[in-house]
């Protein structure tokens, strides 16, 4: 039997329903970290209990595997108290790249100036609080991370980074990715390169920067790079994210480029069908984040026949290239005319569809979450 510790997040439903579709529910127990009313989880019938209900969980060492979805600071105390047969950390990203454990650069120069305007002492105070609590609880963080047997991520360079920079972490790597939230066949059916080459010929390519109003997208730095070439439109999706950052971003763009109609924003929330049609109107997707975020948009771009530029310092950039994908560093955007002639968008679609193939994901899930030889009944 496997134990999953998860946040009250929208991702829970597709993850649990994937296990349900594979007949694996009987071998997996879902416990939510928060103890208050559930806000985002729809399939409450699949929730076994809450982390604060210690009597319900019983002896954690009974579970064959324990999976912590996002191993954040709040879980240290819990891991410190328990022993495990096998402890697995599913990396979400923020708990790694934005933690005090590593010194990971998140911002490019222009975006860093914006972030400095909205940051306050809360981050510093939170850091001191975490360190003080660890001290008072007599917690050795290195020993906590030494309890982890496996780090789960589909990005091997991310695993390598974690093991190299987090003291005490000596875990093995296992490939895992939450199910791609979009139907691959639906996207492939909409694959087309006609618009791309028409707009490229007239030097009116239409760009999308980032996946949200999160500052880690480094929108302004990407815009400055794109502004050096001819383009038809640059659009930034900002329907959700840090509202202070979004406001300052718009002000900076207005001050630098004026009220130009070819620099736009997507402010309103769209359902998937609406967003897909909207996304498909553009030719180039730009991901300028330094850490892996918004991967769903990158895969969607490959499947729809879009040209993809990324920050070359992003850990996932070299990994995608190693898969054979035609993905380009944003620092080469001045060579876009040559890139347009050479890019194989059809090959990108093929590689992406194979990587996201249902059969491959099903096999991966069965291996990780399938039934073990030993079993026990929950009390």
Coordinates of C-alpha atoms in Angstrom, one line a residue:
X1 CA 0.0 0.0 0.0
X2 CA 1.3 3.5 -0.9
X3 CA 0.7 6.7 1.0
X4 CA 0.4 10.0 -0.8
X5 CA 0.7 13.4 1.0
X6 CA -0.7 16.1 -1.2
X7 CA -1.8 19.8 -1.1
X8 CA -5.4 20.9 -1.7
X9 CA -4.7 21.7 -5.3
X10 CA -6.5 21.3 -8.6
X11 CA -3.9 18.9 -9.8
X12 CA -5.2 16.3 -7.3
X13 CA -8.2 15.3 -9.4
X14 CA -6.5 14.4 -12.7
X15 CA -3.7 12.6 -10.8
X16 CA -6.1 10.5 -8.7
X17 CA -8.4 9.9 -11.7
X18 CA -5.4 8.7 -13.7
X19 CA -4.7 6.1 -11.0
X20 CA -8.5 5.3 -11.0
X21 CA -8.5 4.7 -14.7
X22 CA -5.5 2.3 -14.3
X23 CA -7.2 0.4 -11.5
X24 CA -4.6 1.4 -9.0
X25 CA -6.8 3.2 -6.4
X26 CA -6.9 0.2 -4.1
X27 CA -3.2 0.4 -3.7
X28 CA -2.9 4.2 -3.0
X29 CA -4.1 6.3 -0.1
X30 CA -4.5 10.1 -0.4
X31 CA -3.9 12.3 2.6
X32 CA -4.2 16.1 2.3
X33 CA -1.7 18.2 4.1
X34 CA -4.1 21.0 5.0
X35 CA -6.6 20.5 7.8
X36 CA -9.2 23.1 6.8
X37 CA -12.1 22.9 4.4
X38 CA -11.1 21.7 0.9
X39 CA -11.1 24.6 -1.7
X40 CA -9.9 23.0 -4.9
X41 CA -10.3 19.3 -4.8
X42 CA -13.4 18.1 -6.5
X43 CA -13.0 14.3 -5.9
X44 CA -13.4 14.5 -2.2
X45 CA -14.6 10.9 -2.2
X46 CA -11.0 9.8 -2.9
X47 CA -9.5 11.7 0.1
X48 CA -8.7 9.2 2.9
X49 CA -7.9 11.8 5.5
X50 CA -5.8 14.8 6.7
X51 CA -2.2 14.9 7.8
X52 CA -3.2 16.3 11.2
X53 CA -5.3 13.1 11.9
X54 CA -2.4 11.1 13.3
X55 CA -4.6 8.3 14.7
X56 CA -6.1 7.7 11.2
X57 CA -2.7 7.3 9.6
X58 CA -1.3 5.1 12.3
X59 CA 2.2 3.7 11.9
X60 CA 3.6 5.3 8.7
X61 CA 6.2 2.6 8.4
X62 CA 3.5 0.1 7.4
X63 CA 3.2 1.8 4.0
X64 CA 5.4 0.2 1.3
X65 CA 6.0 3.6 -0.3
X66 CA 5.3 7.1 0.9
X67 CA 5.1 9.9 -1.8
X68 CA 5.4 13.5 -0.7
X69 CA 4.1 15.8 -3.5
X70 CA 6.2 18.9 -3.0
X71 CA 8.6 18.5 0.0
X72 CA 8.3 21.9 1.5
X73 CA 9.5 23.2 4.8
X74 CA 6.2 22.4 6.6
X75 CA 6.9 18.7 6.1
X76 CA 10.2 18.7 7.9
X77 CA 8.7 18.1 11.3
X78 CA 6.6 15.2 10.0
X79 CA 9.4 13.4 8.2
X80 CA 11.6 14.0 11.3
X81 CA 9.2 12.1 13.5
X82 CA 8.6 9.0 11.2
X83 CA 10.4 6.1 9.7
X84 CA 9.8 4.8 6.2
X85 CA 10.2 1.7 4.1
X86 CA 10.6 4.0 1.0
X87 CA 10.3 7.8 1.0
X88 CA 9.8 9.5 -2.3
X89 CA 9.9 13.3 -3.1
X90 CA 8.0 14.5 -6.1
X91 CA 9.5 17.8 -7.1
X92 CA 7.1 20.7 -7.8
X93 CA 9.8 23.3 -8.3
X94 CA 9.2 26.1 -5.9
X95 CA 10.2 24.0 -2.8
X96 CA 13.6 23.5 -4.6
X97 CA 14.4 26.6 -6.5
X98 CA 12.9 29.2 -4.2
X99 CA 14.0 27.6 -0.9
X100 CA 16.9 28.6 1.4
X101 CA 18.6 25.2 0.6
X102 CA 20.0 26.5 -2.7
X103 CA 21.1 29.7 -4.3
X104 CA 19.2 29.6 -7.6
X105 CA 19.0 32.6 -9.8
X106 CA 15.4 33.2 -10.8
X107 CA 15.5 36.7 -12.4
X108 CA 17.1 38.3 -15.4
X109 CA 18.3 41.9 -15.0
X110 CA 15.3 43.9 -16.1
X111 CA 12.8 41.7 -14.2
X112 CA 15.0 41.8 -11.1
X113 CA 14.5 45.5 -11.0
X114 CA 10.8 45.1 -11.0
X115 CA 10.9 42.4 -8.3
X116 CA 13.0 44.5 -6.0
X117 CA 10.3 47.1 -6.0
X118 CA 7.6 44.7 -4.7
X119 CA 9.7 42.6 -2.3
X120 CA 9.5 43.3 1.4
X121 CA 10.8 41.9 4.7
X122 CA 8.4 39.0 4.8
X123 CA 10.7 36.7 2.8
X124 CA 13.6 37.4 5.1
X125 CA 11.5 37.1 8.2
X126 CA 10.1 33.7 7.0
X127 CA 13.6 32.5 6.4
X128 CA 14.7 33.4 9.9
X129 CA 11.5 31.8 11.3
X130 CA 12.3 28.5 9.5
X131 CA 15.9 28.4 10.7
X132 CA 14.8 29.3 14.3
X133 CA 12.2 26.6 14.3
X134 CA 14.6 24.0 13.0
X135 CA 17.0 25.0 15.8
X136 CA 14.4 24.9 18.6
X137 CA 13.1 21.5 17.3
X138 CA 16.7 20.2 17.2
X139 CA 16.1 19.2 13.6
X140 CA 19.1 18.3 11.4
X141 CA 17.9 19.2 7.9
X142 CA 20.7 17.0 6.4
X143 CA 19.4 14.0 8.2
X144 CA 15.8 14.7 7.0
X145 CA 16.9 14.8 3.4
X146 CA 19.0 11.7 4.0
X147 CA 15.7 9.8 4.6
X148 CA 14.6 10.4 1.0
X149 CA 15.1 7.3 -1.1
X150 CA 14.0 8.6 -4.5
X151 CA 13.6 12.0 -6.2
X152 CA 10.8 11.9 -8.8
X153 CA 11.0 14.3 -11.7
X154 CA 10.9 13.8 -15.5
X155 CA 13.8 16.3 -15.8
X156 CA 17.0 14.4 -15.0
X157 CA 19.1 17.7 -14.8
X158 CA 16.7 18.8 -12.1
X159 CA 17.4 15.7 -10.1
X160 CA 21.2 16.2 -10.6
X161 CA 20.9 19.8 -9.4
X162 CA 19.0 18.8 -6.2
X163 CA 21.4 16.1 -5.3
X164 CA 24.4 18.3 -5.9
X165 CA 23.1 21.3 -3.9
X166 CA 21.1 19.9 -1.0
X167 CA 23.2 18.6 1.8
X168 CA 22.3 15.1 2.9
X169 CA 20.3 14.2 -0.2
X170 CA 21.7 11.0 -1.6
X171 CA 18.5 9.7 -3.3
X172 CA 18.1 7.9 -6.6
X173 CA 16.3 9.3 -9.6
X174 CA 13.0 8.0 -10.8
X175 CA 11.2 9.4 -13.8
X176 CA 7.8 10.8 -13.1
X177 CA 5.5 13.5 -14.6
X178 CA 2.0 14.5 -13.7
X179 CA -0.3 13.6 -16.6
X180 CA -0.2 16.1 -19.4
X181 CA -3.4 18.0 -18.8
X182 CA -4.4 18.2 -22.5
X183 CA -5.4 15.5 -24.9
X184 CA -2.5 15.0 -27.2
X185 CA -4.6 13.8 -30.1
X186 CA -6.8 17.0 -29.9
X187 CA -3.6 19.1 -30.2
X188 CA -2.1 17.1 -33.0
X189 CA -5.3 17.4 -35.0
X190 CA -4.8 21.1 -34.9
X191 CA -1.2 21.0 -36.0
X192 CA -0.5 23.3 -38.9
X193 CA 2.6 25.2 -40.1
X194 CA 0.9 27.3 -42.9
X195 CA 0.3 30.4 -40.7
X196 CA 3.8 30.2 -39.3
X197 CA 5.6 30.3 -42.7
X198 CA 3.2 33.0 -44.1
X199 CA 3.9 35.3 -41.1
X200 CA 7.6 34.4 -41.2
X201 CA 7.9 35.4 -44.8
X202 CA 6.3 38.8 -44.2
X203 CA 8.4 39.2 -41.0
X204 CA 5.2 39.4 -38.9
X205 CA 5.6 36.5 -36.6
X206 CA 3.4 36.6 -33.5
X207 CA 5.0 35.8 -30.2
X208 CA 3.7 34.6 -26.8
X209 CA 5.8 35.2 -23.7
X210 CA 5.4 33.0 -20.7
X211 CA 2.4 31.2 -19.3
X212 CA 1.2 33.6 -16.6
X213 CA 1.8 36.8 -14.6
X214 CA 4.5 35.1 -12.5
X215 CA 7.7 37.2 -12.3
X216 CA 9.8 34.0 -12.9
X217 CA 8.8 34.3 -16.6
X218 CA 11.1 37.3 -17.0
X219 CA 8.7 38.9 -19.5
X220 CA 10.5 42.3 -19.8
X221 CA 13.9 40.7 -20.6
X222 CA 12.3 38.5 -23.2
X223 CA 10.4 41.5 -24.7
X224 CA 13.7 43.4 -25.0
X225 CA 15.2 40.5 -26.9
X226 CA 12.3 40.2 -29.3
X227 CA 12.1 44.0 -29.9
X228 CA 15.5 43.8 -31.7
X229 CA 13.9 41.9 -34.6
X230 CA 10.8 42.5 -36.8
X231 CA 7.6 41.0 -35.4
X232 CA 3.9 41.2 -35.8
X233 CA 2.7 41.0 -32.2
X234 CA 3.9 40.1 -28.7
X235 CA 1.3 38.9 -26.3
X236 CA 1.8 38.1 -22.6
X237 CA -0.8 35.9 -20.7
X238 CA -1.3 37.6 -17.3
X239 CA -4.8 36.4 -16.3
X240 CA -3.3 35.1 -13.0
X241 CA -0.1 35.7 -11.1
X242 CA 1.4 38.4 -8.9
X243 CA -0.8 41.4 -9.4
X244 CA 1.8 43.9 -8.2
X245 CA 4.3 42.5 -10.6
X246 CA 1.8 42.5 -13.5
X247 CA 1.0 46.2 -12.8
X248 CA 4.7 47.2 -12.7
X249 CA 5.4 45.1 -15.8
X250 CA 2.8 47.0 -17.8
X251 CA 4.1 50.3 -16.5
X252 CA 7.7 49.4 -17.6
X253 CA 6.5 48.3 -21.0
X254 CA 4.5 51.5 -21.5
X255 CA 7.4 53.6 -20.4
X256 CA 9.8 51.8 -22.7
X257 CA 7.7 51.1 -25.8
X258 CA 4.7 53.4 -25.5
X259 CA 1.1 52.4 -26.1
X260 CA 1.8 50.2 -29.1
X261 CA -1.0 48.0 -30.3
X262 CA 1.4 45.1 -31.2
X263 CA 2.4 44.5 -27.5
X264 CA -0.7 43.1 -25.8
X265 CA -1.8 41.2 -22.7
X266 CA -4.3 38.4 -22.2
X267 CA -6.0 39.5 -18.9
X268 CA -9.1 37.3 -18.9
X269 CA -9.4 33.7 -17.8
X270 CA -10.1 31.3 -20.7
X271 CA -11.2 27.7 -20.4
X272 CA -9.0 25.2 -22.2
X273 CA -11.0 25.2 -25.5
X274 CA -10.9 29.0 -25.6
X275 CA -7.2 29.1 -24.6
X276 CA -6.3 26.5 -27.3
X277 CA -7.9 28.5 -30.0
X278 CA -6.3 31.7 -28.7
X279 CA -2.8 30.1 -28.4
X280 CA -3.1 28.7 -31.9
X281 CA -3.3 32.2 -33.4
X282 CA 0.3 32.7 -32.5
X283 CA 3.5 31.4 -34.1
X284 CA 6.3 31.4 -31.5
X285 CA 6.2 30.5 -27.8
X286 CA 8.9 32.1 -25.6
X287 CA 9.7 30.7 -22.2
X288 CA 12.3 32.9 -20.5
X289 CA 12.1 31.4 -17.0
X290 CA 15.3 30.1 -15.5
X291 CA 13.6 27.3 -13.7
X292 CA 11.1 24.8 -15.2
X293 CA 7.6 26.3 -15.2
X294 CA 4.8 26.3 -17.7
X295 CA 5.9 23.1 -19.3
X296 CA 2.3 22.4 -20.4
X297 CA 2.5 25.4 -22.7
X298 CA 5.9 24.3 -24.2
X299 CA 4.6 20.8 -25.0
X300 CA 1.4 22.4 -26.4
X301 CA 3.6 24.6 -28.7
X302 CA 5.5 21.6 -30.0
X303 CA 2.3 19.6 -30.7
X304 CA 0.7 22.6 -32.5
X305 CA 3.6 23.4 -34.7
X306 CA 5.0 26.5 -33.0
X307 CA 8.6 27.6 -32.9
X308 CA 9.9 27.5 -29.3
X309 CA 12.6 29.7 -27.7
X310 CA 13.7 29.2 -24.2
X311 CA 16.2 30.7 -21.7
X312 CA 19.3 28.6 -22.4
X313 CA 20.1 28.6 -18.7
X314 CA 16.9 26.8 -17.8
X315 CA 17.7 23.2 -16.7
X316 CA 15.1 21.7 -19.0
X317 CA 16.5 23.4 -22.1
X318 CA 19.4 21.1 -22.7
X319 CA 17.2 18.1 -21.7
X320 CA 14.7 18.9 -24.4
X321 CA 17.5 19.3 -27.0
X322 CA 18.8 15.9 -25.9
X323 CA 15.4 14.4 -26.8
X324 CA 16.0 15.7 -30.4
X325 CA 13.6 18.6 -30.2
X326 CA 14.3 21.7 -32.2
X327 CA 14.2 24.3 -29.4
X328 CA 16.3 27.4 -29.5
X329 CA 18.0 29.7 -26.9
X330 CA 16.5 33.1 -26.6
X331 CA 20.0 34.5 -27.1
X332 CA 19.9 33.3 -30.7
X333 CA 16.7 35.1 -31.7
X334 CA 18.6 37.5 -33.9
X335 CA 19.2 34.5 -36.1
X336 CA 15.5 33.8 -36.5
X337 CA 15.5 33.9 -40.3
X338 CA 18.0 31.1 -40.5
X339 CA 16.1 29.2 -37.7
X340 CA 12.8 29.5 -39.6
X341 CA 14.5 27.9 -42.6
X342 CA 16.0 25.0 -40.6
X343 CA 13.5 24.2 -37.9
X344 CA 11.7 20.8 -38.3
X345 CA 8.3 21.5 -36.7
X346 CA 6.9 18.1 -37.9
X347 CA 9.7 16.3 -36.1
X348 CA 9.0 18.3 -32.9
X349 CA 5.4 17.1 -33.1
X350 CA 6.4 13.5 -33.5
X351 CA 8.9 13.6 -30.6
X352 CA 6.5 15.4 -28.3
X353 CA 3.6 13.0 -29.0
X354 CA 5.9 10.0 -28.4
X355 CA 7.1 11.4 -25.1
X356 CA 3.6 12.1 -23.9
X357 CA 2.1 8.9 -25.3
X358 CA -0.6 7.4 -23.1
X359 CA 1.0 4.0 -23.2
X360 CA 4.3 5.3 -21.9
X361 CA 2.7 7.3 -19.1
X362 CA 0.5 4.3 -18.1
X363 CA 3.6 2.1 -17.9
X364 CA 5.4 4.6 -15.7
X365 CA 2.4 5.0 -13.4
X366 CA 1.9 1.2 -13.0
X367 CA 5.6 0.8 -12.1
X368 CA 5.5 3.6 -9.5
X369 CA 2.1 3.1 -8.0
X370 CA 1.2 -0.5 -8.8
X371 CA 0.5 -3.2 -6.3
X372 CA 3.4 -4.6 -4.2
X373 CA 3.7 -8.1 -3.0
X374 CA 3.0 -7.2 0.6
X375 CA -0.4 -5.7 1.6
X376 CA -2.2 -4.7 4.7
X377 CA -5.6 -3.4 5.7
X378 CA -6.1 0.2 6.9
X379 CA -7.3 0.4 10.4

